[in-house]
Structure formats: structure tokens, C-alpha cells
Coordinates of C-alpha atoms in Angstrom, one line a residue:
X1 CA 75.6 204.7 87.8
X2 CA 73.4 202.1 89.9
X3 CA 75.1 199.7 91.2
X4 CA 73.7 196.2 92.4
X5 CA 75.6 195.2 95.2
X6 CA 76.0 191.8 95.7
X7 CA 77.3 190.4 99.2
X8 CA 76.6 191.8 102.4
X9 CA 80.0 190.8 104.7
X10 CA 81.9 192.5 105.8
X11 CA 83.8 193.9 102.6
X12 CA 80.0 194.2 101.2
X13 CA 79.5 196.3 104.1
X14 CA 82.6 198.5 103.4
X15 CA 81.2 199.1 99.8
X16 CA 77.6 200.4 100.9
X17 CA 79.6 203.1 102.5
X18 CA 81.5 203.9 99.9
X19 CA 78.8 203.6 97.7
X20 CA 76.6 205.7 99.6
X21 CA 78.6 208.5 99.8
X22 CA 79.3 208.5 96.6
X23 CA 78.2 211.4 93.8
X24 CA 78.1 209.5 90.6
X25 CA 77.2 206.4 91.6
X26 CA 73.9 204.8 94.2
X27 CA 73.1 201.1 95.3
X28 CA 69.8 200.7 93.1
X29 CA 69.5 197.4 95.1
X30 CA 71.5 194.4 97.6
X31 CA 71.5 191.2 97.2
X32 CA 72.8 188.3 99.9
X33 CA 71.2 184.8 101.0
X34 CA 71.0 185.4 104.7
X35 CA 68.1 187.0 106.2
X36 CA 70.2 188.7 108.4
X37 CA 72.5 189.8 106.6
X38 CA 69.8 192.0 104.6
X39 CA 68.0 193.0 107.5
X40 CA 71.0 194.5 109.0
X41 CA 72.1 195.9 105.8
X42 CA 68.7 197.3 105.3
X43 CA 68.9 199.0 108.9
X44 CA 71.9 201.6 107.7
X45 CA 71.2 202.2 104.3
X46 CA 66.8 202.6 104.4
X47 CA 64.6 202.7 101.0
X48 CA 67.1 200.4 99.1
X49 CA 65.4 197.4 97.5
X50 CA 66.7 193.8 98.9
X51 CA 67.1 190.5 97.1
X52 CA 67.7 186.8 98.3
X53 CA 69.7 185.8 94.9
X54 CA 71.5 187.5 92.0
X55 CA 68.4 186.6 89.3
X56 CA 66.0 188.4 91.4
X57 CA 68.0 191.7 91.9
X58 CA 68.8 192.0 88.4
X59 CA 65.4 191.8 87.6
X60 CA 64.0 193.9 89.9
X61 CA 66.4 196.8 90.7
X62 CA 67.4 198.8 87.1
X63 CA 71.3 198.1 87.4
X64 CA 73.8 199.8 84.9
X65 CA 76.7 197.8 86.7
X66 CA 77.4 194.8 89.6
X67 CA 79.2 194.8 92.3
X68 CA 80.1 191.2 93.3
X69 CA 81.7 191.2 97.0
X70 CA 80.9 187.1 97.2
X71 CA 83.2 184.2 98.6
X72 CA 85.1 183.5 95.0
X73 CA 84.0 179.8 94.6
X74 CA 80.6 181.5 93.2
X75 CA 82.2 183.7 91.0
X76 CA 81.8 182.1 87.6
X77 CA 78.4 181.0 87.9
X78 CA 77.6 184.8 89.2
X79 CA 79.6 186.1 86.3
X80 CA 77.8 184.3 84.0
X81 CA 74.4 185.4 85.4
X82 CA 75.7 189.1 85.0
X83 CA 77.2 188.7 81.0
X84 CA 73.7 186.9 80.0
X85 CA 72.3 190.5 81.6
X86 CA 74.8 192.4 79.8
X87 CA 76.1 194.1 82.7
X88 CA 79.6 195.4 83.1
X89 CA 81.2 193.7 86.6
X90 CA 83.2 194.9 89.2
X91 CA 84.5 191.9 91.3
X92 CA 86.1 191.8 94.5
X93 CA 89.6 189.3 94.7
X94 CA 90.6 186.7 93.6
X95 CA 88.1 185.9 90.5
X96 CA 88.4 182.6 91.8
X97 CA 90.2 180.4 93.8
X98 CA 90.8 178.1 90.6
X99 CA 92.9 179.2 87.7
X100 CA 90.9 177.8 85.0
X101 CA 87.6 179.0 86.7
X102 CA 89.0 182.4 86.8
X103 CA 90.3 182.5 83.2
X104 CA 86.7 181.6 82.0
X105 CA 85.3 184.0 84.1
X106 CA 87.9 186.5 81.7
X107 CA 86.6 184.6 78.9
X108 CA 82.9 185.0 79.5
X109 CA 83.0 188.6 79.8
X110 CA 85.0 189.2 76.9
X111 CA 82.7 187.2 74.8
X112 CA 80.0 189.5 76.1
X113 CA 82.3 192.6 75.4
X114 CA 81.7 193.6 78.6
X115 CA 83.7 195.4 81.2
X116 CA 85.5 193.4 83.9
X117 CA 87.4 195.2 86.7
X118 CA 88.8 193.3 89.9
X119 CA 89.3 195.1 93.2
X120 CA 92.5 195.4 93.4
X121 CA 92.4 198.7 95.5
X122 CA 95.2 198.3 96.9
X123 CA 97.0 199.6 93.4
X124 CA 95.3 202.9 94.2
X125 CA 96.6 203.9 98.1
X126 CA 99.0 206.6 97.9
X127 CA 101.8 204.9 99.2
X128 CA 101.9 202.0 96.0
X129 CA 101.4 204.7 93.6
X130 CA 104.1 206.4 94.9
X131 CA 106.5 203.7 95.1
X132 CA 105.4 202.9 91.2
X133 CA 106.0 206.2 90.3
X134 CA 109.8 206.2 92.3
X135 CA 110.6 203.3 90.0
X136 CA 109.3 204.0 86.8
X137 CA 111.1 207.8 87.0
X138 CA 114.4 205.8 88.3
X139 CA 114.8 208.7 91.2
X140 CA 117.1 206.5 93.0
X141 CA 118.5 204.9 89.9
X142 CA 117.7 201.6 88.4
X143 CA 115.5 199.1 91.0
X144 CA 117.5 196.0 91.5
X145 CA 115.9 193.8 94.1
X146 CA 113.1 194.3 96.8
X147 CA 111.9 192.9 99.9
X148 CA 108.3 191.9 101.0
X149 CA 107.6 191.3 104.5
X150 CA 104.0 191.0 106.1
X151 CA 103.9 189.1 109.2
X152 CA 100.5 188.5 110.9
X153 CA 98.6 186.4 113.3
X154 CA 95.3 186.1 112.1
X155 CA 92.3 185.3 114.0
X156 CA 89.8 184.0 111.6
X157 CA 87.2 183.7 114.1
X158 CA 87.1 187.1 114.5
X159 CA 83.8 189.1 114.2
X160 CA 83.8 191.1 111.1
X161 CA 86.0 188.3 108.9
X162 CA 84.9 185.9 106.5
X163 CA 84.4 182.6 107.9
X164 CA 85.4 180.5 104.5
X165 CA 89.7 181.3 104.7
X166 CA 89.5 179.1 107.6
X167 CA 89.0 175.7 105.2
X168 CA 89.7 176.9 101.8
X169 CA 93.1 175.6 100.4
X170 CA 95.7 178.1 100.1
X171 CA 94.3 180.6 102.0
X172 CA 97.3 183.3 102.9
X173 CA 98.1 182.9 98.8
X174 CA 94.7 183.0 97.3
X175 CA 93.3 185.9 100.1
X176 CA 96.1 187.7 101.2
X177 CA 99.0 187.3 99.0
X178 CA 97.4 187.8 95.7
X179 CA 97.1 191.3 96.3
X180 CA 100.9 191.6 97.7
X181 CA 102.4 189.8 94.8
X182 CA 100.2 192.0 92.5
X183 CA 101.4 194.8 94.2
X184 CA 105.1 193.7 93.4
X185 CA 103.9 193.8 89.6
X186 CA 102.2 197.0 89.7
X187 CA 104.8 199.0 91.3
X188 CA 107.9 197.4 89.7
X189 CA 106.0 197.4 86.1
X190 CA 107.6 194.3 84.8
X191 CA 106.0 190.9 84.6
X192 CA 107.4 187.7 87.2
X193 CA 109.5 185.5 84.2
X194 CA 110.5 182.8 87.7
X195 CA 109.0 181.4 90.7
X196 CA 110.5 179.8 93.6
X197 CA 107.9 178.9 96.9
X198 CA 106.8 177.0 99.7
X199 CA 104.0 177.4 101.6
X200 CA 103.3 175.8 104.8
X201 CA 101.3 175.8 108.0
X202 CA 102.3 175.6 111.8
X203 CA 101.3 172.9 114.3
X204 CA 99.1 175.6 115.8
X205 CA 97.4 176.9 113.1
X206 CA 93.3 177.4 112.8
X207 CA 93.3 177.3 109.0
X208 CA 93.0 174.0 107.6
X209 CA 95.8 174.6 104.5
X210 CA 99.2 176.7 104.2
X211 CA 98.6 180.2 106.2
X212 CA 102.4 181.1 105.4
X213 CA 103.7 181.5 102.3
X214 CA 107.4 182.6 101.5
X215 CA 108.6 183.4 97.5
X216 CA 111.8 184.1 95.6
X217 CA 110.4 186.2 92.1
X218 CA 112.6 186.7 89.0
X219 CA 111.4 189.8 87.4
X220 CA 111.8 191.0 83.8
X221 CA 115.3 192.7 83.6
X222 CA 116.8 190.8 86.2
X223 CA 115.3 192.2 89.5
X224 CA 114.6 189.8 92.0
X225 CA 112.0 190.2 94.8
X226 CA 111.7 187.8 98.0
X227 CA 108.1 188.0 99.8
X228 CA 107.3 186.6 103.1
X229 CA 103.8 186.3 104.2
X230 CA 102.0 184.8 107.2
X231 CA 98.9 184.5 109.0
X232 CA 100.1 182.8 112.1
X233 CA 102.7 184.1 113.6
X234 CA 103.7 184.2 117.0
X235 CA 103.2 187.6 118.2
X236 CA 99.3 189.6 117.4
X237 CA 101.3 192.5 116.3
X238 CA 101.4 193.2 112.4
X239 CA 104.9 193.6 111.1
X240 CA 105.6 195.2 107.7
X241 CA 108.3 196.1 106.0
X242 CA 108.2 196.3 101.6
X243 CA 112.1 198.0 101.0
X244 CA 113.2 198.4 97.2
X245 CA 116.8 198.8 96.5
X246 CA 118.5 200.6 93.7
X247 CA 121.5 201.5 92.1
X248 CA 121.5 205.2 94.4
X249 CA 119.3 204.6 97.0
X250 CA 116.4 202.7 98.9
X251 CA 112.3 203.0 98.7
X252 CA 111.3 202.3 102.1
X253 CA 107.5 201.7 103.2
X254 CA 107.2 201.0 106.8
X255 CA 103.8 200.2 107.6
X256 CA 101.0 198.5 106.3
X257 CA 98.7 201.2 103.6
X258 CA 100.9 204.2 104.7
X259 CA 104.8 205.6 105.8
X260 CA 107.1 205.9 102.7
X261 CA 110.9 206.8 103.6
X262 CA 113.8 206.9 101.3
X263 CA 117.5 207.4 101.6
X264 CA 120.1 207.8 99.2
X265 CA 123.5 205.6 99.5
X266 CA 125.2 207.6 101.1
X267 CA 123.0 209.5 103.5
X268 CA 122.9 208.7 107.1
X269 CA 119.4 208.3 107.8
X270 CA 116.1 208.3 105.9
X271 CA 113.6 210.6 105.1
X272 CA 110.0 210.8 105.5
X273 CA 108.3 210.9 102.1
X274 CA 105.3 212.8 102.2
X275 CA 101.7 211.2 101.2
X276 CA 98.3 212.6 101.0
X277 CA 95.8 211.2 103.7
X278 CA 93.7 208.8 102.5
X279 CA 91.5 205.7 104.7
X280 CA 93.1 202.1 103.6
X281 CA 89.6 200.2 102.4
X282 CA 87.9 203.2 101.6
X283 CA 89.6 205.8 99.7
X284 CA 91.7 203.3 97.9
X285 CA 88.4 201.8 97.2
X286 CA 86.4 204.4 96.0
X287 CA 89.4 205.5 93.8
X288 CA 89.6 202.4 91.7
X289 CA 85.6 202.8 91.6
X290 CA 86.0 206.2 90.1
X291 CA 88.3 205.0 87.6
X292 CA 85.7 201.9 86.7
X293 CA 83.3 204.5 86.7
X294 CA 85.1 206.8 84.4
X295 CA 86.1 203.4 81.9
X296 CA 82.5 202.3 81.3
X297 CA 80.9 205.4 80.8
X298 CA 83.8 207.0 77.9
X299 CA 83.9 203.2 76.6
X300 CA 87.7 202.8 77.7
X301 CA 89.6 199.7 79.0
X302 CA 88.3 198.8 82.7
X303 CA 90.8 199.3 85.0
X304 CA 92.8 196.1 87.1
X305 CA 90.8 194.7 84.5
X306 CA 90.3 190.8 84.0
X307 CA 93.9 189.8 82.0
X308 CA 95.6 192.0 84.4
X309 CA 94.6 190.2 87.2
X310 CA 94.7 186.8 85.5
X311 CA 98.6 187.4 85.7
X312 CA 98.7 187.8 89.2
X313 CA 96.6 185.1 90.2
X314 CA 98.7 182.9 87.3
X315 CA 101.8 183.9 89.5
X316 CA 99.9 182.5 92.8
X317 CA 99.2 179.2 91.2
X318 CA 102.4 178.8 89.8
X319 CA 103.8 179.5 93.5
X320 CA 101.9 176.8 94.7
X321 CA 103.0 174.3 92.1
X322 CA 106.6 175.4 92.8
X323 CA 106.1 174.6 96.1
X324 CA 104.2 171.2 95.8
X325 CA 106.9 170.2 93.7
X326 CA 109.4 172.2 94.8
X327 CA 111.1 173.2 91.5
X328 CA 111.2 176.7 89.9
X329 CA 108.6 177.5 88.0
X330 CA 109.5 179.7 84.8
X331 CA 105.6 181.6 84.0
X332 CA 105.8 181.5 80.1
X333 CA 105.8 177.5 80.5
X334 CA 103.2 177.7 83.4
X335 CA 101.1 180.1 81.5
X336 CA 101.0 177.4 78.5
X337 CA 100.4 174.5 80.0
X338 CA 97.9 176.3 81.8
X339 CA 96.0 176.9 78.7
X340 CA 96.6 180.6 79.3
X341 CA 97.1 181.7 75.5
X342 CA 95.5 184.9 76.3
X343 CA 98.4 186.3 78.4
X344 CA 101.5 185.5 75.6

């Protein structure tokens, strides 16, 4: 499958390797506005055809599929570039950093009836499928609450990083915790019915909106999950913890991508749950490719596909309005007056 790649970042650059190494798929061309950027793209991955703007490399480079790996405010004009090509998309998270944006973004490729995946690779480490797989064969009896903790101080002046986090709104939510609280849904397989948040942002801060975000989430059947996230804390080391109780036991994971332990009630310690090997970015990454892959060519649903993700972002947004008016948010009401009739 040739793939145009669009976006040549850091995540872009991520995604020429993968793409590179792969066997059933090739970069046919890459597409990004900055000089630069191409040049230096074009200095590790020789012969392959570069373009200034999405027109030109889909009219110059023979593409089965797109790979969009471009700040999300550009998202639905670039989606709608790719439908009008008839091109199935693979898009990297969130579909946008507007709710309404990203639910026409859904809408426009479905129209087309076109494949839309987002890259929610994180679905596809080892660790989260092993945790989903825990739950859903109840091997520690019936999951009753859970507990999210990722605590960070990011520099987002770093060299490798996207620049725009540091003055979008909502950053932490919309860039980081999107793909925790998606997690939570994957994993758990059952749909957030409540939402109780606030987000907020320390004196000493470099983002220019809420960089911490903490939730209380009411899950289908009465499990409750509370997440903690933050991009400025106090201390440079990354602290993780996501622990799952249940009626005989805990799910453990104790660091970020990797280290599952579990414990029955009544044992004294835990134990080490083992996990295949596997590079956080990459392998992840190339999995969920393989399954997009494996969709468009037998003509099956796209994986993480558009409506999937549309729920998890729907949770984010209703998040934030729980915080900004600090009520609960129940998600059958947000998702209608949302407009979001697609996902009743």
C-alpha cells in the first residue's frame, strides 16, 4: 500500500521509520510546508518524491492511502482534500481540537464511504491489550473501580516536540489525556455514562491553558475510574501508576507502555505479568497500521476508526465543560446537545 505521508515532525518522523521498514506498505511520497523539514526528511529516506502542500502530493505521488501526522486545527480542511481524492485516511490524534470539527471530519468520510482510522496506538502496546483482556475474561473477578495516574513535567520547548501544545487551549486534555481516557474505555470495554473535572494550570506553567487535568468517570455497570494527569509537576521524573481493582484481585501497571503486576486478595505481594517486548511509538504503531492495512484491503471496518474515537474525544469535551461549569456531566445529554446523533 503507498502511503502519502503528510507532516514531517517529529511523530511524522517516527512514521517514515515505521513505514520504511515496513513489508506491505512504502511512502510513495511526503508532504510538509517547511523547507527544512523536507530537506531533512529527504536526507534519511533518499528517492522519495517531496511536496510543499497536500494538493500537490496527491497529484503527483500514486497514493492508495494518507497518512496525516499535522497539528489537528488543519484536519478538516486536509480531510476533505483526501475524501474529494477518494483516499482512505489514517490520522494521527485528536481529529481535531473542536468537537464539531471532528464530528464532520467523521461525517465527510463517511459520505465518501471511505475508511477513517485514528492513531490511537496506544490500544495496541502489550501491556493495554493485556489489561483488556484481564477484564473482559474477569480473571480477578468483576472490575469495580480503577485508578489513573500520570504525572509529568513537560518541557515543551524541548527539541523534538511540537511547538503548538504550548498555546492551544486545553492542551494536557486534547494532547495527552485523550489517549489515557480512551485507554480507560478500551480496556474496561464499557462506555463513560458521567463526568466530573477540573482542569487547571500552575503559577509556573509554560502552556498558556490547563496543563493538569484531574477526572472522576462513571462507567457502564457502575465502575468508577479517577484519572489524574499533569504536565507540570514539580519533579522532571515521570510517575505512573493505572491500578484496576476487582472483586478477587488487582491489575497493576507500573510504568508508562510496559510492567504489568497482579495480585490476588489475599496474596502478600504481586506478581510480575509477563509481556512480549515491543518499542512504545513504534511497534504499537506499526500494529494498528497492520490492522488499517489489513481493514482496507478485505473491505472491513477500519480499526480506532472515526465513531470510536469521536467517543473519546466527546468524553474530553464534556470534561472540560464539567469543569468550566463545574457540574457533572451525564454523556447521553452531552452527546445530544452536542448534535452527536451518530453515537446514540
Amino acid at each position: 500500500m503507498r502511503f502519502l505521508l503528510v507532516g514531517l515532525g517529529n511523530r511524522g518522523g517516527m512514521w517514515g521509520k515505521i513505514l520504511g521498514a515496513h513489508t506491505a506498505a512504502r511512502i510513495c511520497g511526503a508532504v510538509d510546508p517547511d523547507p527544512a523539514r523536507r530537506e531533512s526528511f529527504a536526507a534519511r529516506h533518499p528517492g522519495i518524491p517531496m511536496f510543499a502542500d497536500l494538493e500537490a502530493g496527491l497529484t503527483g505521488a500514486g497514493v492508495d492511502a494518507v497518512l496525516l501526522v499535522t497539528p489537528p486545527d488543519g484536519h478538516l480542511a486536509q480531510s476533505r482534500i483526501v475524501a474529494a481524492a477518494g483516499l482512505p485516511l489514517l490520522v494521527e490524534k485528536p481529529l481535531a481540537a473542536d468537537l464539531q470539527e471532528a464530528a464532520e471530519i467523521v461525517r465527510v468520510m463517511e459520505r465518501a464511504k471511505l475508511p477513517l482510522s485514528v492513531g490511537l496506538n496506544f490500544r495496541y502496546l502489550p501491556v493495554s491489550m493485556a489489561i483488556r483482556d484481564l477484564v473482559a475474561r474477569e480473571v480477578f473477578g468483576k472490575t469495580g473501580f480503577g485508578q489513573f495516574t500520570y504525572q509529568r513535567n513537560r518541557d515543551g520547548m524541548r527539541p523534538g516536540l511540537n511547538r503548538y501544545p504550548l498555546t492551544m487551549r486545553h492542551p494536557m486534555m486534547l494532547e495527552q489525556s485523550i489517549h489515557h481516557l480512551d485507554l480507560l474505555r478500551f480496556a474496561y470495554g464499557r462506555e463513560p455514562e458521567t463526568v466530573s473535572c477540573r482542569t487547571f494550570n500552575p503559577p509556573w506553567s509554560m502552556y498558556a491553558h490547563d496543563a493538569n487535568v484531574a477526572c472522576l468517570i462513571g462507567f457502564e455497570g457502575g465502575l468508577e475510574a479517577n484519572y489524574l494527569g499533569t504536565w507540570t509537576g514539580g519533579w522532571n521524573e515521570l510517575q505512573f501508576e493505572w491500578r484496576t481493582d476487582c472483586a478477587d484481585g488487582v491489575i497493576i501497571q507500573r510504568q508508562l507502555f510496559k510492567d504489568l503486576a497482579t495480585a490476588r486478595t489475599g496474596d502478600a505481594a504481586l506478581a510480575s505479568f509477563a509481556l512480549p517486548e515491543a518499542e512504545a511509538f513504534f511497534d504499537d504503531s506499526k500494529a494498528l497500521l497492520d490492522a488499517f492495512i489489513a481493514a482496507v484491503q478485505a473491505s472491513k471496518p477500519a480499526p480506532c476508526d472515526g465513531r470510536d474515537h469521536l467517543r473519546s474525544l466527546a468524553l474530553c469535551f464534556a470534561a472540560i465543560e464539567a469543569s468550566e461549569t463545574g457540574q457533572s456531566m451525564k454523556l447521553v445529554e452531552f452527546h445530544r446537545r452536542a448534535g452527536l446523533e451518530m453515537l446514540a
